Amino acid sequence: MPNDQFSIDAIGRVATDEGGFALAIDEPYRPALAELDGFSHINVLWWCHLLDEPMFRARMVAEWAYRDAPEQIGSFARRSPARPNPIALSAVPVMSIDASNGIVRIPWIDADDGTPILDIKPYHPAVDRIREVSVPAWCASWPQWYEDSATFDWGAVFVNAQ
């Protein structure tokens, strides 16, 4: 199997300040923000740069990460950043967009300050929402809706949360 090589350039970075979170888009990519302001949510693809090391990329199986889960779970069955290509996806609400300065304000994202942003796509129900879904029993008690995740006790889910 050939080892295909790809080149990906960050389009900006996650920024945190006293106002919360923002996606700071680099100047050459700011025109791509045109008409994004009509969408209430976006999908942000970002690079897990803090875990971009060979040992994390080589981790194909996690040892008992969730309390109700099997003892081993493959990296493709988890949203962990420890994976062959440390790419993450976060759906986030859009609070405001300043296209001329390249600032997309969001209430929160599960990325650190300075995290490279790879792409932004509008969240669109016709392609992003699925009516009938199923999940394994070990995560069936997790929230079914994004909005419910904010008040869910995620600490009770992870083995090493305390």
mmCIF file of N, CA and C in Angstrom, residues 34-146:
data_model
loop_
_atom_site.group_PDB
_atom_site.id
_atom_site.type_symbol
_atom_site.label_atom_id
_atom_site.label_comp_id
_atom_site.label_asym_id
_atom_site.label_seq_id
_atom_site.Cartn_x
_atom_site.Cartn_y
_atom_site.Cartn_z
ATOM 1 N N ALA A 34 -17.638 34.917 2.923
ATOM 2 C CA ALA A 34 -18.808 35.557 2.313
ATOM 3 C C ALA A 34 -20.030 34.658 2.401
ATOM 4 N N GLU A 35 -21.122 35.206 2.911
ATOM 5 C CA GLU A 35 -22.424 34.552 3.037
ATOM 6 C C GLU A 35 -22.477 33.454 4.095
ATOM 7 N N LEU A 36 -21.427 33.284 4.877
ATOM 8 C CA LEU A 36 -21.460 32.306 5.961
ATOM 9 C C LEU A 36 -22.329 32.802 7.108
ATOM 10 N N ASP A 37 -22.519 34.118 7.196
ATOM 11 C CA ASP A 37 -23.256 34.704 8.320
ATOM 12 C C ASP A 37 -24.727 34.318 8.384
ATOM 13 N N GLY A 38 -25.256 33.684 7.382
ATOM 14 C CA GLY A 38 -26.643 33.227 7.430
ATOM 15 C C GLY A 38 -26.810 31.871 8.110
ATOM 16 N N PHE A 39 -25.713 31.201 8.405
ATOM 17 C CA PHE A 39 -25.768 29.877 9.033
ATOM 18 C C PHE A 39 -25.631 30.011 10.546
ATOM 19 N N SER A 40 -26.472 29.311 11.286
ATOM 20 C CA SER A 40 -26.412 29.384 12.748
ATOM 21 C C SER A 40 -25.276 28.543 13.313
ATOM 22 N N HIS A 41 -24.857 27.500 12.587
ATOM 23 C CA HIS A 41 -23.810 26.595 13.052
ATOM 24 C C HIS A 41 -22.845 26.293 11.908
ATOM 25 N N ILE A 42 -21.623 25.949 12.294
ATOM 26 C CA ILE A 42 -20.617 25.551 11.316
ATOM 27 C C ILE A 42 -19.889 24.304 11.820
ATOM 28 N N ASN A 43 -19.315 23.584 10.895
ATOM 29 C CA ASN A 43 -18.418 22.478 11.211
ATOM 30 C C ASN A 43 -16.993 22.988 11.029
ATOM 31 N N VAL A 44 -16.182 22.847 12.066
ATOM 32 C CA VAL A 44 -14.797 23.299 12.019
ATOM 33 C C VAL A 44 -13.889 22.080 12.040
ATOM 34 N N LEU A 45 -13.067 21.960 11.027
ATOM 35 C CA LEU A 45 -12.050 20.912 10.994
ATOM 36 C C LEU A 45 -10.744 21.533 11.471
ATOM 37 N N TRP A 46 -10.128 20.887 12.451
ATOM 38 C CA TRP A 46 -8.905 21.445 13.023
ATOM 39 C C TRP A 46 -7.882 20.364 13.279
ATOM 40 N N TRP A 47 -6.619 20.785 13.401
ATOM 41 C CA TRP A 47 -5.494 19.875 13.563
ATOM 42 C C TRP A 47 -5.137 19.779 15.036
ATOM 43 N N CYS A 48 -5.100 18.575 15.578
ATOM 44 C CA CYS A 48 -4.747 18.342 16.984
ATOM 45 C C CYS A 48 -3.233 18.448 17.141
ATOM 46 N N HIS A 49 -2.723 19.650 16.990
ATOM 47 C CA HIS A 49 -1.283 19.876 16.937
ATOM 48 C C HIS A 49 -0.544 19.479 18.215
ATOM 49 N N LEU A 50 -1.220 19.498 19.352
ATOM 50 C CA LEU A 50 -0.560 19.159 20.609
ATOM 51 C C LEU A 50 -0.329 17.646 20.751
ATOM 52 N N LEU A 51 -0.995 16.856 19.933
ATOM 53 C CA LEU A 51 -0.809 15.404 19.961
ATOM 54 C C LEU A 51 -0.297 14.874 18.630
ATOM 55 N N ASP A 52 0.307 15.739 17.837
ATOM 56 C CA ASP A 52 0.829 15.317 16.544
ATOM 57 C C ASP A 52 2.252 14.782 16.732
ATOM 58 N N GLU A 53 2.314 13.582 17.320
ATOM 59 C CA GLU A 53 3.584 12.908 17.567
ATOM 60 C C GLU A 53 3.435 11.450 17.149
ATOM 61 N N PRO A 54 4.538 10.820 16.742
ATOM 62 C CA PRO A 54 4.456 9.434 16.259
ATOM 63 C C PRO A 54 3.760 8.473 17.228
ATOM 64 N N MET A 55 3.992 8.616 18.538
ATOM 65 C CA MET A 55 3.375 7.668 19.477
ATOM 66 C C MET A 55 1.855 7.797 19.499
ATOM 67 N N PHE A 56 1.325 9.010 19.320
ATOM 68 C CA PHE A 56 -0.125 9.186 19.285
ATOM 69 C C PHE A 56 -0.702 8.753 17.943
ATOM 70 N N ARG A 57 0.031 9.007 16.863
ATOM 71 C CA ARG A 57 -0.424 8.581 15.542
ATOM 72 C C ARG A 57 -0.428 7.068 15.407
ATOM 73 N N ALA A 58 0.414 6.395 16.169
ATOM 74 C CA ALA A 58 0.511 4.936 16.110
ATOM 75 C C ALA A 58 -0.500 4.239 17.013
ATOM 76 N N ARG A 59 -1.187 4.983 17.859
ATOM 77 C CA ARG A 59 -2.138 4.378 18.796
ATOM 78 C C ARG A 59 -3.444 4.052 18.070
ATOM 79 N N MET A 60 -3.618 2.788 17.730
ATOM 80 C CA MET A 60 -4.816 2.352 17.010
ATOM 81 C C MET A 60 -5.915 1.890 17.955
ATOM 82 N N VAL A 61 -5.540 1.528 19.187
ATOM 83 C CA VAL A 61 -6.498 1.013 20.154
ATOM 84 C C VAL A 61 -6.289 1.726 21.480
ATOM 85 N N ALA A 62 -7.375 2.145 22.098
ATOM 86 C CA ALA A 62 -7.309 2.777 23.421
ATOM 87 C C ALA A 62 -7.699 1.747 24.472
ATOM 88 N N GLU A 63 -6.989 1.769 25.560
ATOM 89 C CA GLU A 63 -7.295 0.878 26.674
ATOM 90 C C GLU A 63 -8.353 1.529 27.558
ATOM 91 N N TRP A 64 -9.435 0.893 27.737
ATOM 92 C CA TRP A 64 -10.543 1.266 28.610
ATOM 93 C C TRP A 64 -10.625 2.757 28.948
ATOM 94 N N ALA A 65 -11.138 3.527 28.030
ATOM 95 C CA ALA A 65 -11.234 4.979 28.196
ATOM 96 C C ALA A 65 -12.566 5.412 28.809
ATOM 97 N N TYR A 66 -13.627 4.662 28.554
ATOM 98 C CA TYR A 66 -14.959 5.016 29.027
ATOM 99 C C TYR A 66 -15.445 3.962 30.019
ATOM 100 N N ARG A 67 -16.111 4.392 31.051
ATOM 101 C CA ARG A 67 -16.540 3.492 32.134
ATOM 102 C C ARG A 67 -17.372 2.302 31.647
ATOM 103 N N ASP A 68 -18.312 2.510 30.760
ATOM 104 C CA ASP A 68 -19.203 1.434 30.318
ATOM 105 C C ASP A 68 -18.757 0.769 29.019
ATOM 106 N N ALA A 69 -17.556 1.091 28.573
ATOM 107 C CA ALA A 69 -17.073 0.606 27.280
ATOM 108 C C ALA A 69 -16.320 -0.718 27.405
ATOM 109 N N PRO A 70 -16.104 -1.368 26.276
ATOM 110 C CA PRO A 70 -15.234 -2.547 26.271
ATOM 111 C C PRO A 70 -13.813 -2.144 26.690
ATOM 112 N N GLU A 71 -12.988 -3.136 27.012
ATOM 113 C CA GLU A 71 -11.631 -2.852 27.473
ATOM 114 C C GLU A 71 -10.780 -2.170 26.407
ATOM 115 N N GLN A 72 -11.028 -2.447 25.152
ATOM 116 C CA GLN A 72 -10.279 -1.818 24.066
ATOM 117 C C GLN A 72 -11.250 -1.256 23.037
ATOM 118 N N ILE A 73 -10.911 -0.061 22.569
ATOM 119 C CA ILE A 73 -11.719 0.583 21.533
ATOM 120 C C ILE A 73 -10.756 1.128 20.474
ATOM 121 N N GLY A 74 -11.040 0.829 19.212
ATOM 122 C CA GLY A 74 -10.227 1.340 18.116
ATOM 123 C C GLY A 74 -10.351 2.845 17.970
ATOM 124 N N SER A 75 -9.317 3.474 17.440
ATOM 125 C CA SER A 75 -9.326 4.937 17.325
ATOM 126 C C SER A 75 -10.434 5.433 16.400
ATOM 127 N N PHE A 76 -10.896 4.616 15.462
ATOM 128 C CA PHE A 76 -11.979 5.054 14.580
ATOM 129 C C PHE A 76 -13.341 4.992 15.266
ATOM 130 N N ALA A 77 -13.422 4.368 16.415
ATOM 131 C CA ALA A 77 -14.664 4.316 17.189
ATOM 132 C C ALA A 77 -14.665 5.368 18.295
ATOM 133 N N ARG A 78 -13.675 6.231 18.304
ATOM 134 C CA ARG A 78 -13.554 7.294 19.313
ATOM 135 C C ARG A 78 -13.322 8.630 18.614
ATOM 136 N N ARG A 79 -13.555 9.693 19.338
ATOM 137 C CA ARG A 79 -13.283 11.023 18.812
ATOM 138 C C ARG A 79 -11.998 11.586 19.403
ATOM 139 N N SER A 80 -11.178 10.734 19.951
ATOM 140 C CA SER A 80 -9.918 11.132 20.556
ATOM 141 C C SER A 80 -8.970 11.735 19.512
ATOM 142 N N PRO A 81 -8.117 12.667 19.913
ATOM 143 C CA PRO A 81 -7.120 13.203 18.981
ATOM 144 C C PRO A 81 -5.962 12.244 18.720
ATOM 145 N N ALA A 82 -5.828 11.183 19.529
ATOM 146 C CA ALA A 82 -4.794 10.178 19.289
ATOM 147 C C ALA A 82 -5.295 9.254 18.184
ATOM 148 N N ARG A 83 -4.803 9.497 16.967
ATOM 149 C CA ARG A 83 -5.284 8.778 15.793
ATOM 150 C C ARG A 83 -4.250 8.898 14.676
ATOM 151 N N PRO A 84 -4.381 8.117 13.599
ATOM 152 C CA PRO A 84 -3.379 8.157 12.533
ATOM 153 C C PRO A 84 -3.162 9.552 11.952
ATOM 154 N N ASN A 85 -4.221 10.283 11.728
ATOM 155 C CA ASN A 85 -4.140 11.677 11.283
ATOM 156 C C ASN A 85 -4.917 12.510 12.292
ATOM 157 N N PRO A 86 -4.255 13.353 13.050
ATOM 158 C CA PRO A 86 -4.923 14.063 14.150
ATOM 159 C C PRO A 86 -5.827 15.208 13.686
ATOM 160 N N ILE A 87 -6.867 14.822 12.967
ATOM 161 C CA ILE A 87 -7.851 15.783 12.473
ATOM 162 C C ILE A 87 -9.089 15.677 13.363
ATOM 163 N N ALA A 88 -9.606 16.815 13.780
ATOM 164 C CA ALA A 88 -10.804 16.841 14.614
ATOM 165 C C ALA A 88 -11.901 17.622 13.908
ATOM 166 N N LEU A 89 -13.128 17.320 14.294
ATOM 167 C CA LEU A 89 -14.305 17.986 13.746
ATOM 168 C C LEU A 89 -15.162 18.452 14.909
ATOM 169 N N SER A 90 -15.521 19.730 14.899
ATOM 170 C CA SER A 90 -16.398 20.289 15.931
ATOM 171 C C SER A 90 -17.520 21.064 15.261
ATOM 172 N N ALA A 91 -18.750 20.760 15.650
ATOM 173 C CA ALA A 91 -19.901 21.555 15.223
ATOM 174 C C ALA A 91 -20.097 22.632 16.286
ATOM 175 N N VAL A 92 -20.129 23.888 15.864
ATOM 176 C CA VAL A 92 -20.242 24.994 16.819
ATOM 177 C C VAL A 92 -21.250 26.030 16.340
ATOM 178 N N PRO A 93 -21.933 26.691 17.292
ATOM 179 C CA PRO A 93 -22.813 27.798 16.924
ATOM 180 C C PRO A 93 -21.993 29.019 16.530
ATOM 181 N N VAL A 94 -22.535 29.806 15.625
ATOM 182 C CA VAL A 94 -21.896 31.052 15.211
ATOM 183 C C VAL A 94 -22.563 32.204 15.955
ATOM 184 N N MET A 95 -21.779 32.989 16.673
ATOM 185 C CA MET A 95 -22.313 34.149 17.384
ATOM 186 C C MET A 95 -22.253 35.397 16.505
ATOM 187 N N SER A 96 -21.128 35.571 15.808
ATOM 188 C CA SER A 96 -20.989 36.709 14.902
ATOM 189 C C SER A 96 -19.828 36.453 13.948
ATOM 190 N N ILE A 97 -19.850 37.172 12.836
ATOM 191 C CA ILE A 97 -18.777 37.065 11.848
ATOM 192 C C ILE A 97 -18.347 38.466 11.437
ATOM 193 N N ASP A 98 -17.069 38.730 11.573
ATOM 194 C CA ASP A 98 -16.443 39.955 11.080
ATOM 195 C C ASP A 98 -15.545 39.533 9.931
ATOM 196 N N ALA A 99 -16.109 39.471 8.723
ATOM 197 C CA ALA A 99 -15.383 38.945 7.571
ATOM 198 C C ALA A 99 -14.173 39.793 7.210
ATOM 199 N N SER A 100 -14.276 41.099 7.349
ATOM 200 C CA SER A 100 -13.153 41.949 6.955
ATOM 201 C C SER A 100 -11.927 41.729 7.844
ATOM 202 N N ASN A 101 -12.144 41.412 9.107
ATOM 203 C CA ASN A 101 -11.031 41.125 10.019
ATOM 204 C C ASN A 101 -10.806 39.631 10.229
ATOM 205 N N GLY A 102 -11.631 38.804 9.611
ATOM 206 C CA GLY A 102 -11.465 37.362 9.670
ATOM 207 C C GLY A 102 -11.754 36.752 11.026
ATOM 208 N N ILE A 103 -12.739 37.292 11.740
ATOM 209 C CA ILE A 103 -13.059 36.798 13.077
ATOM 210 C C ILE A 103 -14.454 36.176 13.083
ATOM 211 N N VAL A 104 -14.510 34.898 13.436
ATOM 212 C CA VAL A 104 -15.781 34.197 13.610
ATOM 213 C C VAL A 104 -15.894 33.910 15.099
ATOM 214 N N ARG A 105 -16.819 34.580 15.768
ATOM 215 C CA ARG A 105 -17.017 34.382 17.219
ATOM 216 C C ARG A 105 -17.897 33.171 17.444
ATOM 217 N N ILE A 106 -17.449 32.327 18.368
ATOM 218 C CA ILE A 106 -18.185 31.121 18.732
ATOM 219 C C ILE A 106 -18.200 31.032 20.254
ATOM 220 N N PRO A 107 -19.200 30.378 20.846
ATOM 221 C CA PRO A 107 -19.240 30.310 22.306
ATOM 222 C C PRO A 107 -18.204 29.368 22.905
ATOM 223 N N TRP A 108 -17.818 28.312 22.149
ATOM 224 C CA TRP A 108 -16.905 27.317 22.683
ATOM 225 C C TRP A 108 -16.472 26.380 21.574
ATOM 226 N N ILE A 109 -15.275 25.837 21.722
ATOM 227 C CA ILE A 109 -14.804 24.764 20.842
ATOM 228 C C ILE A 109 -13.842 23.910 21.657
ATOM 229 N N ASP A 110 -13.810 22.626 21.400
ATOM 230 C CA ASP A 110 -12.934 21.727 22.155
ATOM 231 C C ASP A 110 -11.525 21.689 21.561
ATOM 232 N N ALA A 111 -10.980 22.869 21.346
ATOM 233 C CA ALA A 111 -9.621 23.046 20.833
ATOM 234 C C ALA A 111 -8.938 24.119 21.671
ATOM 235 N N ASP A 112 -7.616 24.062 21.697
ATOM 236 C CA ASP A 112 -6.843 25.014 22.484
ATOM 237 C C ASP A 112 -6.540 26.290 21.707
ATOM 238 N N ASP A 113 -6.198 27.318 22.446
ATOM 239 C CA ASP A 113 -5.755 28.576 21.852
ATOM 240 C C ASP A 113 -4.562 28.288 20.938
ATOM 241 N N GLY A 114 -4.614 28.783 19.719
ATOM 242 C CA GLY A 114 -3.538 28.569 18.768
ATOM 243 C C GLY A 114 -3.684 27.342 17.900
ATOM 244 N N THR A 115 -4.740 26.572 18.107
ATOM 245 C CA THR A 115 -4.957 25.358 17.309
ATOM 246 C C THR A 115 -5.163 25.716 15.840
ATOM 247 N N PRO A 116 -4.449 25.049 14.930
ATOM 248 C CA PRO A 116 -4.633 25.321 13.498
ATOM 249 C C PRO A 116 -6.016 24.885 13.003
ATOM 250 N N ILE A 117 -6.647 25.754 12.239
ATOM 251 C CA ILE A 117 -7.934 25.459 11.612
ATOM 252 C C ILE A 117 -7.653 25.014 10.184
ATOM 253 N N LEU A 118 -8.217 23.877 9.801
ATOM 254 C CA LEU A 118 -8.004 23.343 8.455
ATOM 255 C C LEU A 118 -9.085 23.773 7.477
ATOM 256 N N ASP A 119 -10.333 23.850 7.969
ATOM 257 C CA ASP A 119 -11.443 24.182 7.078
ATOM 258 C C ASP A 119 -12.668 24.529 7.909
ATOM 259 N N ILE A 120 -13.582 25.225 7.293
ATOM 260 C CA ILE A 120 -14.885 25.543 7.877
ATOM 261 C C ILE A 120 -15.930 25.172 6.845
ATOM 262 N N LYS A 121 -16.956 24.485 7.291
ATOM 263 C CA LYS A 121 -18.067 24.135 6.406
ATOM 264 C C LYS A 121 -19.358 24.512 7.107
ATOM 265 N N PRO A 122 -20.343 24.991 6.371
ATOM 266 C CA PRO A 122 -21.616 25.306 7.023
ATOM 267 C C PRO A 122 -22.307 24.036 7.492
ATOM 268 N N TYR A 123 -22.898 24.103 8.672
ATOM 269 C CA TYR A 123 -23.734 22.996 9.133
ATOM 270 C C TYR A 123 -25.051 23.117 8.382
ATOM 271 N N HIS A 124 -25.399 22.060 7.678
ATOM 272 C CA HIS A 124 -26.631 22.081 6.891
ATOM 273 C C HIS A 124 -27.430 20.821 7.201
ATOM 274 N N PRO A 125 -28.654 20.966 7.705
ATOM 275 C CA PRO A 125 -29.456 19.795 8.103
ATOM 276 C C PRO A 125 -29.624 18.758 6.996
ATOM 277 N N ALA A 126 -29.655 19.192 5.756
ATOM 278 C CA ALA A 126 -29.876 18.238 4.666
ATOM 279 C C ALA A 126 -28.723 17.250 4.502
ATOM 280 N N VAL A 127 -27.525 17.614 4.965
ATOM 281 C CA VAL A 127 -26.380 16.716 4.811
ATOM 282 C C VAL A 127 -25.711 16.367 6.135
ATOM 283 N N ASP A 128 -25.991 17.107 7.197
ATOM 284 C CA ASP A 128 -25.323 16.881 8.473
ATOM 285 C C ASP A 128 -26.202 16.233 9.541
ATOM 286 N N ARG A 129 -27.486 16.234 9.346
ATOM 287 C CA ARG A 129 -28.404 15.673 10.345
ATOM 288 C C ARG A 129 -28.977 14.368 9.814
ATOM 289 N N ILE A 130 -28.998 13.374 10.681
ATOM 290 C CA ILE A 130 -29.505 12.057 10.297
ATOM 291 C C ILE A 130 -30.630 11.687 11.255
ATOM 292 N N ARG A 131 -31.763 11.324 10.717
ATOM 293 C CA ARG A 131 -32.955 11.046 11.539
ATOM 294 C C ARG A 131 -32.796 9.776 12.372
ATOM 295 N N GLU A 132 -32.402 8.694 11.781
ATOM 296 C CA GLU A 132 -32.317 7.403 12.472
ATOM 297 C C GLU A 132 -30.848 7.035 12.653
ATOM 298 N N VAL A 133 -30.347 7.093 13.882
ATOM 299 C CA VAL A 133 -28.962 6.713 14.156
ATOM 300 C C VAL A 133 -28.920 5.676 15.270
ATOM 301 N N SER A 134 -27.829 4.955 15.328
ATOM 302 C CA SER A 134 -27.625 4.025 16.437
ATOM 303 C C SER A 134 -26.187 4.135 16.899
ATOM 304 N N VAL A 135 -25.966 3.831 18.168
ATOM 305 C CA VAL A 135 -24.633 3.846 18.764
ATOM 306 C C VAL A 135 -24.488 2.587 19.605
ATOM 307 N N PRO A 136 -23.248 2.190 19.904
ATOM 308 C CA PRO A 136 -23.070 1.012 20.755
ATOM 309 C C PRO A 136 -23.639 1.248 22.153
ATOM 310 N N ALA A 137 -23.946 0.174 22.850
ATOM 311 C CA ALA A 137 -24.532 0.264 24.190
ATOM 312 C C ALA A 137 -23.661 1.051 25.159
ATOM 313 N N TRP A 138 -22.332 0.980 24.998
ATOM 314 C CA TRP A 138 -21.443 1.647 25.950
ATOM 315 C C TRP A 138 -21.543 3.173 25.915
ATOM 316 N N CYS A 139 -22.096 3.743 24.863
ATOM 317 C CA CYS A 139 -22.262 5.204 24.820
ATOM 318 C C CYS A 139 -23.713 5.613 24.578
ATOM 319 N N ALA A 140 -24.639 4.692 24.712
ATOM 320 C CA ALA A 140 -26.059 4.966 24.462
ATOM 321 C C ALA A 140 -26.655 5.943 25.472
ATOM 322 N N SER A 141 -26.063 6.064 26.658
ATOM 323 C CA SER A 141 -26.596 6.989 27.672
ATOM 324 C C SER A 141 -26.087 8.421 27.499
ATOM 325 N N TRP A 142 -25.200 8.648 26.543
ATOM 326 C CA TRP A 142 -24.689 9.992 26.301
ATOM 327 C C TRP A 142 -25.787 10.841 25.658
ATOM 328 N N PRO A 143 -25.680 12.160 25.733
ATOM 329 C CA PRO A 143 -26.722 13.021 25.150
ATOM 330 C C PRO A 143 -26.936 12.746 23.665
ATOM 331 N N GLN A 144 -28.174 12.879 23.266
ATOM 332 C CA GLN A 144 -28.508 12.697 21.857
ATOM 333 C C GLN A 144 -28.418 14.002 21.075
ATOM 334 N N TRP A 145 -28.355 15.120 21.778
ATOM 335 C CA TRP A 145 -28.368 16.413 21.115
ATOM 336 C C TRP A 145 -27.204 17.271 21.586
ATOM 337 N N TYR A 146 -26.633 17.990 20.681
ATOM 338 C CA TYR A 146 -25.509 18.897 20.949
ATOM 339 C C TYR A 146 -25.803 19.805 22.140
#
